[in-house]
Coordinates of C-alpha atoms in Angstrom, one line a residue:
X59 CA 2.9 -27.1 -38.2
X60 CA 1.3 -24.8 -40.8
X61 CA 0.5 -26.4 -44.1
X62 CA 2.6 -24.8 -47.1
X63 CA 0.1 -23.5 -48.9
X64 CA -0.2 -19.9 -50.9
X65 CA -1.1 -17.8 -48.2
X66 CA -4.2 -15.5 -49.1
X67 CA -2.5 -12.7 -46.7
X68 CA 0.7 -11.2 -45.5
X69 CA -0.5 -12.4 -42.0
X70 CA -0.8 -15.9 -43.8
X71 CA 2.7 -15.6 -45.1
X72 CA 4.1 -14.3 -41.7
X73 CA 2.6 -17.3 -39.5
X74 CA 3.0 -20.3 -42.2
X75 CA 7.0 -18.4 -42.1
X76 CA 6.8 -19.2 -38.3
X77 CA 6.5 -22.6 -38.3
X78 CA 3.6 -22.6 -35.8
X79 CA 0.2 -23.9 -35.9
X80 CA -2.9 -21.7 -35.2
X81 CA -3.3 -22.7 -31.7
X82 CA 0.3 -21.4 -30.7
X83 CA -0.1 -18.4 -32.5
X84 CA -3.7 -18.3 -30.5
X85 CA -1.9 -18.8 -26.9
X86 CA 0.5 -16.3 -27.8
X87 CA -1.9 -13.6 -28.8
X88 CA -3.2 -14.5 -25.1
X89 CA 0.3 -14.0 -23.5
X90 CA 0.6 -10.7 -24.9
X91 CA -3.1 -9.5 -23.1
X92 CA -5.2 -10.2 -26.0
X93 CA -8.3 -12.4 -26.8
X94 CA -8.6 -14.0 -29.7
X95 CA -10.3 -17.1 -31.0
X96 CA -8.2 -19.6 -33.8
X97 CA -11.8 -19.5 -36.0
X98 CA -11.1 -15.3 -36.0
X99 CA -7.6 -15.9 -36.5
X100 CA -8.1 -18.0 -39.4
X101 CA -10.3 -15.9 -40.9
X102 CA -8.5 -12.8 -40.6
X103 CA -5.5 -14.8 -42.7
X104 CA -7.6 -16.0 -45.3
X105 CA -9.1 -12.4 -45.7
X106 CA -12.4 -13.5 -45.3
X107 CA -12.4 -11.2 -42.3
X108 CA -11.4 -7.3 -42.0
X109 CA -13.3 -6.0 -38.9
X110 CA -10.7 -6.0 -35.6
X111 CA -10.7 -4.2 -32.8
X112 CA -8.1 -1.4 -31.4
X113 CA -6.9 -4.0 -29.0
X114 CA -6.8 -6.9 -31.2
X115 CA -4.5 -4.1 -33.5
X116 CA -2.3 -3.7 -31.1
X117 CA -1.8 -6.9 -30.4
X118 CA -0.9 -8.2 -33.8
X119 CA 1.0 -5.5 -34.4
X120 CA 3.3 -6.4 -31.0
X121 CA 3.7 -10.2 -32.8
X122 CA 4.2 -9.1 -36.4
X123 CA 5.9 -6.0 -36.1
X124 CA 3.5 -4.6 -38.9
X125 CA 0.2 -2.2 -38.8
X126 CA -2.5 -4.3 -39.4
X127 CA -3.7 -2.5 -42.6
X128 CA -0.4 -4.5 -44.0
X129 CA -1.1 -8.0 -42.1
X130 CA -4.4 -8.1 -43.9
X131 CA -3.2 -7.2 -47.1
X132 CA -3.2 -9.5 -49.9
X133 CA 0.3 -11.1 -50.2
X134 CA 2.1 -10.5 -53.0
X135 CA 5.6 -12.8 -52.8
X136 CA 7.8 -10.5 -54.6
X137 CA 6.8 -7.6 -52.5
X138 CA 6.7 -9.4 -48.8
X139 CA 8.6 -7.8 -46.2
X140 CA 8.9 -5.1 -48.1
X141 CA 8.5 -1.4 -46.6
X142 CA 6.6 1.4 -47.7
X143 CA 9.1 4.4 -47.7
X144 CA 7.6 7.7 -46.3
X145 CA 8.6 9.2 -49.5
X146 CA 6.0 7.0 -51.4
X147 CA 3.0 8.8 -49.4
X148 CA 4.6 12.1 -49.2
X149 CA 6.1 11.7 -45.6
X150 CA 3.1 10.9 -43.9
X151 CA 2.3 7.7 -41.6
X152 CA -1.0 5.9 -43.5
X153 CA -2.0 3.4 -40.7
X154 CA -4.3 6.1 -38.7
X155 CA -2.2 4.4 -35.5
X156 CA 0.5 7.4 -35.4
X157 CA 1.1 6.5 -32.1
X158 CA 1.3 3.4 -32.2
X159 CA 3.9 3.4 -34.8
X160 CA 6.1 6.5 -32.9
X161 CA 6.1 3.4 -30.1
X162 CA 7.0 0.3 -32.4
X163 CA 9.8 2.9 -33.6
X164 CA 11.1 3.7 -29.6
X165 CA 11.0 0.2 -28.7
X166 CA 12.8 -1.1 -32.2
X167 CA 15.4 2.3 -30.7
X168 CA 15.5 0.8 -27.2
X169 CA 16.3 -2.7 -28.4
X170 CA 19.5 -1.2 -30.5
X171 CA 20.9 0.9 -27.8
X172 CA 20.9 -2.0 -25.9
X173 CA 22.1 -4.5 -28.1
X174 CA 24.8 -2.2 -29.5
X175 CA 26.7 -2.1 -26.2
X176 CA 29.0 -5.5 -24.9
X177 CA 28.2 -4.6 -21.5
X178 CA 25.5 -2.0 -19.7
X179 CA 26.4 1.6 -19.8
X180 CA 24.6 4.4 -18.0
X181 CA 22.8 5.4 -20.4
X182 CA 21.4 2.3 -21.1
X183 CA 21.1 1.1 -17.4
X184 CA 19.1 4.9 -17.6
X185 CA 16.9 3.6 -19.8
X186 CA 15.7 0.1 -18.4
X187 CA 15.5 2.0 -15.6
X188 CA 13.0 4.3 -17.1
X189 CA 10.8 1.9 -18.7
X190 CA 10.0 -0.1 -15.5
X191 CA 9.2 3.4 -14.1
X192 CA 6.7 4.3 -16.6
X193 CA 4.8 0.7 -16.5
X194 CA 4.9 1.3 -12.7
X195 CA 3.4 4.4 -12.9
X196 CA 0.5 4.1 -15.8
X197 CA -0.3 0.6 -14.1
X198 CA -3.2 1.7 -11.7
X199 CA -4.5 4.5 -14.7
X200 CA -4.4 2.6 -17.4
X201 CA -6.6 0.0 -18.5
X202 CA -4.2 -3.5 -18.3
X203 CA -4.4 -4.2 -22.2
X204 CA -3.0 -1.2 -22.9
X205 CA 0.2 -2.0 -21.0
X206 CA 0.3 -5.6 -20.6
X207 CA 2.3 -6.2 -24.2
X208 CA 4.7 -3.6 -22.6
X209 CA 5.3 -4.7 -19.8
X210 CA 5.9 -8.6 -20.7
X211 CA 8.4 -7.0 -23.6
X212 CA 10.2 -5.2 -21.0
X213 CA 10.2 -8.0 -18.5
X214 CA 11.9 -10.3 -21.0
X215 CA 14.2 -7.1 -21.7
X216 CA 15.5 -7.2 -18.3
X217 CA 15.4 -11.1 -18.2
X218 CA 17.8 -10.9 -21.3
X219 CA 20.2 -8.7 -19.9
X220 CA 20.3 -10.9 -16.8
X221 CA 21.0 -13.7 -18.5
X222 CA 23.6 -12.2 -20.7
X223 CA 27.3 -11.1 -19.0
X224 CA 26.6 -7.8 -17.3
X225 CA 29.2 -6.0 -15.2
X226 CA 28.7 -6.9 -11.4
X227 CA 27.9 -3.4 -10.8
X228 CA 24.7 -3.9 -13.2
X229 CA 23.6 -7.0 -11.8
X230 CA 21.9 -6.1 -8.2
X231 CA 20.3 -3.2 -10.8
X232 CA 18.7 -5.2 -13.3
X233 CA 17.5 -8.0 -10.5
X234 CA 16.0 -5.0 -8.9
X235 CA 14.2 -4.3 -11.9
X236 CA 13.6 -8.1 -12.6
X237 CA 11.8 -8.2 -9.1
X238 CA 9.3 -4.9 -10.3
X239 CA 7.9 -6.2 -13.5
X240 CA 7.9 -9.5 -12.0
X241 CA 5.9 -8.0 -9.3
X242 CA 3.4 -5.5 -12.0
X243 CA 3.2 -9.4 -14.1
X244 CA 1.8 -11.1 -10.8
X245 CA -1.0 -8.4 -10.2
X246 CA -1.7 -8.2 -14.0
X247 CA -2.2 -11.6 -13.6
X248 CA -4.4 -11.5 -10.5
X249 CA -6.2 -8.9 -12.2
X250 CA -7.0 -11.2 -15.0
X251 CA -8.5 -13.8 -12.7
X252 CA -5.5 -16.4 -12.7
X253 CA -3.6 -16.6 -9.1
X254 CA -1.5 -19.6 -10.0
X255 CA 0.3 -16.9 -12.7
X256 CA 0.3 -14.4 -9.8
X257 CA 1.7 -16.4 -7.3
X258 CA 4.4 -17.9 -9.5
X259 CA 5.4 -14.5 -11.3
X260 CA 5.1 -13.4 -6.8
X261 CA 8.2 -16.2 -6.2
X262 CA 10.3 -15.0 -9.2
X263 CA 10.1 -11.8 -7.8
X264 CA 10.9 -12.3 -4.4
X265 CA 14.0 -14.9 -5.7
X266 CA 15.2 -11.4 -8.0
X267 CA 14.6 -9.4 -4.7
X268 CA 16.9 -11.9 -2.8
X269 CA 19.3 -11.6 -5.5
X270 CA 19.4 -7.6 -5.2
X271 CA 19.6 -7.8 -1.7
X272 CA 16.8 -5.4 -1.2
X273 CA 14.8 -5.0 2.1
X274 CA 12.1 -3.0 0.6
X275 CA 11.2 -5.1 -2.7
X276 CA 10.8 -8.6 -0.4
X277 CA 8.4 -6.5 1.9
X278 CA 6.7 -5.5 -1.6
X279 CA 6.2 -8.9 -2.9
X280 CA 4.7 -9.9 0.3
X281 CA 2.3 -7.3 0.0
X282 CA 1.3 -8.8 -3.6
X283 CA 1.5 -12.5 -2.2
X284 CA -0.9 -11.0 0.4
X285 CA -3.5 -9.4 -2.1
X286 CA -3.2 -12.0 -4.3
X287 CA -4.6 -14.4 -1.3
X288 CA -7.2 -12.2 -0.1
X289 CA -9.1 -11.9 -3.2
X290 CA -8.6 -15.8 -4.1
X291 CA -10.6 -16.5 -1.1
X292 CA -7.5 -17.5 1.0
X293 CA -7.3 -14.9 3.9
X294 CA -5.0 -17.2 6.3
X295 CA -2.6 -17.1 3.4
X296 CA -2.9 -13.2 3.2
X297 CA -2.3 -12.9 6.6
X298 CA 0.8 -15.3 6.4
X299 CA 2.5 -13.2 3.6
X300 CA 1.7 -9.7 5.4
X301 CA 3.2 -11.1 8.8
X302 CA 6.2 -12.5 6.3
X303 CA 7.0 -9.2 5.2
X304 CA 6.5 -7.2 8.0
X305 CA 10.0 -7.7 9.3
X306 CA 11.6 -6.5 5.6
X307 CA 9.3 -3.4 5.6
X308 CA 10.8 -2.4 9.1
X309 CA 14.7 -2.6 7.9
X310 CA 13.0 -1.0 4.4
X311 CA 11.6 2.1 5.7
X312 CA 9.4 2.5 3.3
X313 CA 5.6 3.1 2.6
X314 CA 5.4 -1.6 2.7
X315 CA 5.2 -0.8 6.2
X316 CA 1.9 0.7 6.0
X317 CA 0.6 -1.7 3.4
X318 CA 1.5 -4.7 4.7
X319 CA -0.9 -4.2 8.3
X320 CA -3.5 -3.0 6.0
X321 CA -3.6 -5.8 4.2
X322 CA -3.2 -7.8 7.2
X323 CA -6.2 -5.7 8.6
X324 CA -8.5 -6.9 5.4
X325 CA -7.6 -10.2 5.8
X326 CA -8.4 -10.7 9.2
X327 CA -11.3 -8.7 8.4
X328 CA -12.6 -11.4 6.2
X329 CA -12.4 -13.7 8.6
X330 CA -14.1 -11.8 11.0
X331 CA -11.4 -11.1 13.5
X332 CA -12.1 -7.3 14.9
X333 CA -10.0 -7.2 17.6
X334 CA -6.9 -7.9 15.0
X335 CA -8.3 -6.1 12.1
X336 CA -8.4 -2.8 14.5
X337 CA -4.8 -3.8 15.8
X338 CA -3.5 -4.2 12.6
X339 CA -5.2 -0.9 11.2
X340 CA -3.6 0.8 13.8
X341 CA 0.2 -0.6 13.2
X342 CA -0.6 0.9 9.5
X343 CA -1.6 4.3 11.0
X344 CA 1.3 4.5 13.4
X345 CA 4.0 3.8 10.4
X346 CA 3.7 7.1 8.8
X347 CA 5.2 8.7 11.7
X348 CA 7.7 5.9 12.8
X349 CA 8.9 3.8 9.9
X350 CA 8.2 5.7 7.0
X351 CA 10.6 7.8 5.0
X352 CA 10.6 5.8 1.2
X353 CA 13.1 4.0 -0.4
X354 CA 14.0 3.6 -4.2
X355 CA 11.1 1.3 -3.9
X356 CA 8.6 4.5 -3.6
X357 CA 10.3 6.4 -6.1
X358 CA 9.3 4.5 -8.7
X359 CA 5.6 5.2 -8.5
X360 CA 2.6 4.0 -9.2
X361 CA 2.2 0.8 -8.3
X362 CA 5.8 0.2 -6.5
X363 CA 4.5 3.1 -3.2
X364 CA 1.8 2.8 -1.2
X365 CA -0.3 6.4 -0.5
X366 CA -2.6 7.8 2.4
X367 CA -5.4 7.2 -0.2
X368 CA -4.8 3.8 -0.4
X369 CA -4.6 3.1 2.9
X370 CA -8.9 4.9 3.3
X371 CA -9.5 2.3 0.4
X372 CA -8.1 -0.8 2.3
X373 CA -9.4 0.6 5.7
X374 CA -12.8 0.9 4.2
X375 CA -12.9 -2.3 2.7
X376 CA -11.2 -4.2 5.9
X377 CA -14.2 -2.8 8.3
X378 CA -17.3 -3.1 5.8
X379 CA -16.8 -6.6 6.9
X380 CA -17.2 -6.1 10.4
X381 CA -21.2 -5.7 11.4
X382 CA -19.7 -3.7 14.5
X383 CA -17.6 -1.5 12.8
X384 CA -20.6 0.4 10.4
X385 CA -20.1 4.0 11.6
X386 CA -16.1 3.9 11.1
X387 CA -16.5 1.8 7.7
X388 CA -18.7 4.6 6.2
X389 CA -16.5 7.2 7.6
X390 CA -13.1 5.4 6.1
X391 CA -15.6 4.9 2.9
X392 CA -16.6 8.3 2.4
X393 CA -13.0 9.8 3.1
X394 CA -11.5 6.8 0.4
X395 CA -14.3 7.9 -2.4
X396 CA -13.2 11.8 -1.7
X397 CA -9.9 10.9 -2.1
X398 CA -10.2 8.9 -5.3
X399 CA -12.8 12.2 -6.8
X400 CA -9.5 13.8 -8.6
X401 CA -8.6 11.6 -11.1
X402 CA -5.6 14.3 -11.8
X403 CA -4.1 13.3 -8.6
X404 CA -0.9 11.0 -8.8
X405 CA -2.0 8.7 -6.5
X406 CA -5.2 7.9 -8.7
X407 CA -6.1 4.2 -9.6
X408 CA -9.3 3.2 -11.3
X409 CA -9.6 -0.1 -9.1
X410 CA -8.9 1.5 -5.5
X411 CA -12.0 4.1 -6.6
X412 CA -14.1 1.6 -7.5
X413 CA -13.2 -0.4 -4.4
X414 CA -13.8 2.3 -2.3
X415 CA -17.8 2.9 -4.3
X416 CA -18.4 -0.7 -2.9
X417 CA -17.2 -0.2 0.6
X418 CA -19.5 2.8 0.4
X419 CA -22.3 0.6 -1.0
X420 CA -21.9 -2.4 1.7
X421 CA -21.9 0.1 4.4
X422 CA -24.9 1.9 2.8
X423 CA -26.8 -1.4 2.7
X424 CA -26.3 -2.5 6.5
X425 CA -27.6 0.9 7.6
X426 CA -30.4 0.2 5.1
X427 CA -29.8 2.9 2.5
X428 CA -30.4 0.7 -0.2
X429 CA -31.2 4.2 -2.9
X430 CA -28.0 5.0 -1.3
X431 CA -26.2 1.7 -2.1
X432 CA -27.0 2.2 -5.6
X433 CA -25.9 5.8 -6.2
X434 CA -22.6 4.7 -4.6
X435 CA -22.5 1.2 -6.7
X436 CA -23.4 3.4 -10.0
X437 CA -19.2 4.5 -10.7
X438 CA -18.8 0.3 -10.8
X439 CA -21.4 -0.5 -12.9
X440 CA -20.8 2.2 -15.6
X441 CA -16.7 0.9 -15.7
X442 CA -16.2 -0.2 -19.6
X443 CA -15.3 -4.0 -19.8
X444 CA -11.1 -3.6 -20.0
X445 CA -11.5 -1.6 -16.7
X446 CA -13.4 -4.9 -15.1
X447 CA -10.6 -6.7 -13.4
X448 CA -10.5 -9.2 -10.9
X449 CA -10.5 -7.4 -7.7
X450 CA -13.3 -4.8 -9.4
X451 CA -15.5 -7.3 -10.0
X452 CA -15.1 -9.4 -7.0
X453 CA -15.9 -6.0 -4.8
X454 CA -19.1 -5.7 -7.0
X455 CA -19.8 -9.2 -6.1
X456 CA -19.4 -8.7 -2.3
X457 CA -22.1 -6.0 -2.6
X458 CA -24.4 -8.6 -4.4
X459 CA -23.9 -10.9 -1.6
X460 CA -24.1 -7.8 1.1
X461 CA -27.9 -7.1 -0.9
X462 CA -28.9 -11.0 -0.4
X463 CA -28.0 -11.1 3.1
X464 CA -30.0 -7.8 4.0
X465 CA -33.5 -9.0 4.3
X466 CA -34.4 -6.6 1.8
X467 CA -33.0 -8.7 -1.3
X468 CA -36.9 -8.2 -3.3
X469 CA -36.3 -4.5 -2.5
X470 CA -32.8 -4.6 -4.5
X471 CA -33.9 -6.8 -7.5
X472 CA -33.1 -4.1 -10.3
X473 CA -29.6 -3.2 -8.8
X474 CA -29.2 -7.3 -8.0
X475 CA -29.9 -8.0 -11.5
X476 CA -27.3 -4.8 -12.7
X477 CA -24.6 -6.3 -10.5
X478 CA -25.0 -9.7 -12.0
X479 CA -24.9 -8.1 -15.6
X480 CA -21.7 -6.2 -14.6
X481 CA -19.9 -9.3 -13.3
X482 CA -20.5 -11.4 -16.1
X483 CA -18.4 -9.3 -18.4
X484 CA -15.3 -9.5 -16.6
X485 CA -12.2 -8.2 -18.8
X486 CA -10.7 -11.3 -19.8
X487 CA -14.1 -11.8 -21.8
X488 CA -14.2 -8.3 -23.9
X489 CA -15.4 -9.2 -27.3
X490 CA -13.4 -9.1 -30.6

């Protein structure tokens, strides 16, 4: 435990009032989407150490409920805990994190609505609803640090409620909901490079899914079982949880029935199956006119539906492959990099563009466009580091391995050498 000594800090004071050692303080700063080391930590408490980044602000701030201007400030027992009135700087908010304060104040909001009620009312139910909507929707937009503390706080929102008596009529609600950020936690998790956490966040999901009885969300965390396993390396596995949900995503009619094939379609892809990566490509195609009409699922957004411009994207990457398929992989490529151009458009996601740049880039490089290649790879490489996740850099790394198996590899040495640059900066690595 934290020696009781005089703490140099209010951050000090607030983590020797814990009860926790430096290292827990450490693995929970991870939890929460940060990265920070116990040395910085340490330093930061003593006050030897000022300098932090926006993210590693946020972060604290999530943990200690203060601005960091006031963690680092030297603490003063009489005046700990204390809080600076508006009135003392003339109304105005000091921290130069306006916004992030106007959040910290609707979440502390949130938290008493909810806790001010015995049992769920619309208004509340209204709200839980909403913020699982808006995680589900910024998701593909927003770089993951900037929403990860949100959604694990809302995750364990809904996990509270569940485990505290809710009217029956609540209950099927709030497991749906337990099954989306269950589902947004696994591919945060995959996109940070750790598919144990997927999978496992993937099975509390599907057992919240179960619980709400709901056709559409099993098919849904399928389709994340399914990504999960393609970009581990495991395609038989991706193809399993595909076929697995395909029978859900029928009874759903929703938009799982045209991503589940298409991930079906990559999979066998990687394993170089044609024949079932056109069949399955084809089952995707034919849902929008037979299966499809959405289901609360869809109307969520974001993350929870599955578009047209997806569907390029996964087609794209499913037939660059396939050395037979070149002429429809550049066509699906080309069409998925159009579609991703408007960065406006609702159905936007930083990692299916960037996908789609390295289907473009593979396909270039079979057909010996190697300038090509580059000008398509060039959107990848220029991504800032908390933009880099899993499935970005692992497409950057297929065209690295689509340059070495060209013949041309001395040709490619400069955009080699970029590629290997990029992909050893991953986000889980951004400096503090």
């Amino acid at each position: 435990m934290a020696g009781r000594y005089t703490p140099k800090t209010v951050l000090a004071h607030l983590i020797q009032r814990r009860n926790q050692t430096y290292s827990e303080i450490v693995a929970e700063f991870v939890e929460l989407g940060g990265t920070i080391t116990e040395r910085h930590l340490r330093r930061l408490a003593s006050g030897e150490r000022a300098g932090t980044t926006p993210q590693t602000r946020r972060t604290l701030q999530r943990m200690f409920g203060k601005p960091v201007e006031e963690l680092l400030a030297p603490y003063v027992p009489e005046q700990a805990g204390q809080v600076v009135p508006a009135a003392a700087t003339g109304g105005r908010i000091t921290t130069g994190n306006e916004m992030e304060v106007l959040d910290m104040a609707a979440s502390r909001a949130r938290a008493f609505a909810l806790a001010a009620q015995t049992g769920l009312g619309s208004e509340a139910m209204e709200q839980v609803y909403d913020d699982v909507r808006h995680v589900a929707k910024a998701y593909p937009q927003r770089p993951l640090p900037e929403i990860l503390g949100q959604l694990v706080e809302t995750q364990d929102l809904v996990f509270a409620l569940l485990e505290s008596r809710q009217r029956p009529e609540h209950l099927r609600q709030l497991y749906f909901l337990g099954g989306v950020t269950g589902g947004l936690l696994a591919k945060a998790s995959h996109d940070l490079g750790n598919p144990h956490a997927a999978l496992t966040q993937a099975r509390t999901a599907f057992l919240c899914a179960d619980n709400a009885d709901h056709h559409g969300l099993r098919a849904w965390v399928r389709g994340l079982q399914s990504l999960v396993s393609y970009w581990a390396g495991n395609p038989h596995d991706s193809v399993r949880y595909a076929q697995l949900g395909a029978g859900y995503a029928e009874q759903a009619n929703s938009t799982t029935s045209v991503w589940l094939p298409v991930s079906e379609a990559r999979a066998w892809a990687a394993l170089g199956n044609a024949d079932a990566t056109r069949a399955a490509l084809e089952r995707a195609e034919n849902a929008w006119g037979t299966v499809v009409e959405g289901d609360d699922l869809d109307e969520m957004g974001g993350l929870c539906t599955f578009g047209r411009n997806r569907q390029l994207y996964y087609a794209a990457d499913a037939l660059a492959w396939l050395p037979g398929e070149r002429e429809t992989a550049e066509r699906y490529s080309r069409q998925a990099v159009d579609a991703y151009t408007d960065q406006s458009h609702p159905e936007w996601a930083f990692g299916d563009a960037a996908g789609s740049h390295a289907a473009m880039a593979i396909t270039r490089i079979a057909n010996g466009e190697l300038d090509g290649a580059a000008d398509a790879i060039a959107p990848v490489l220029g991504l800032p580091t908390e933009r880099r996740i899993n499935g970005v850099v692992h497409s950057a790394r297929r065209v690295h391995q689509a340059l070495r198996q060209s013949g041309r590899a001395d040709d490619a040495r400069d955009l080699q050498e970029e590629i290997e640059l990029f992909t050893r900066t991953p986000m889980q690595t951004y400096p503090r």
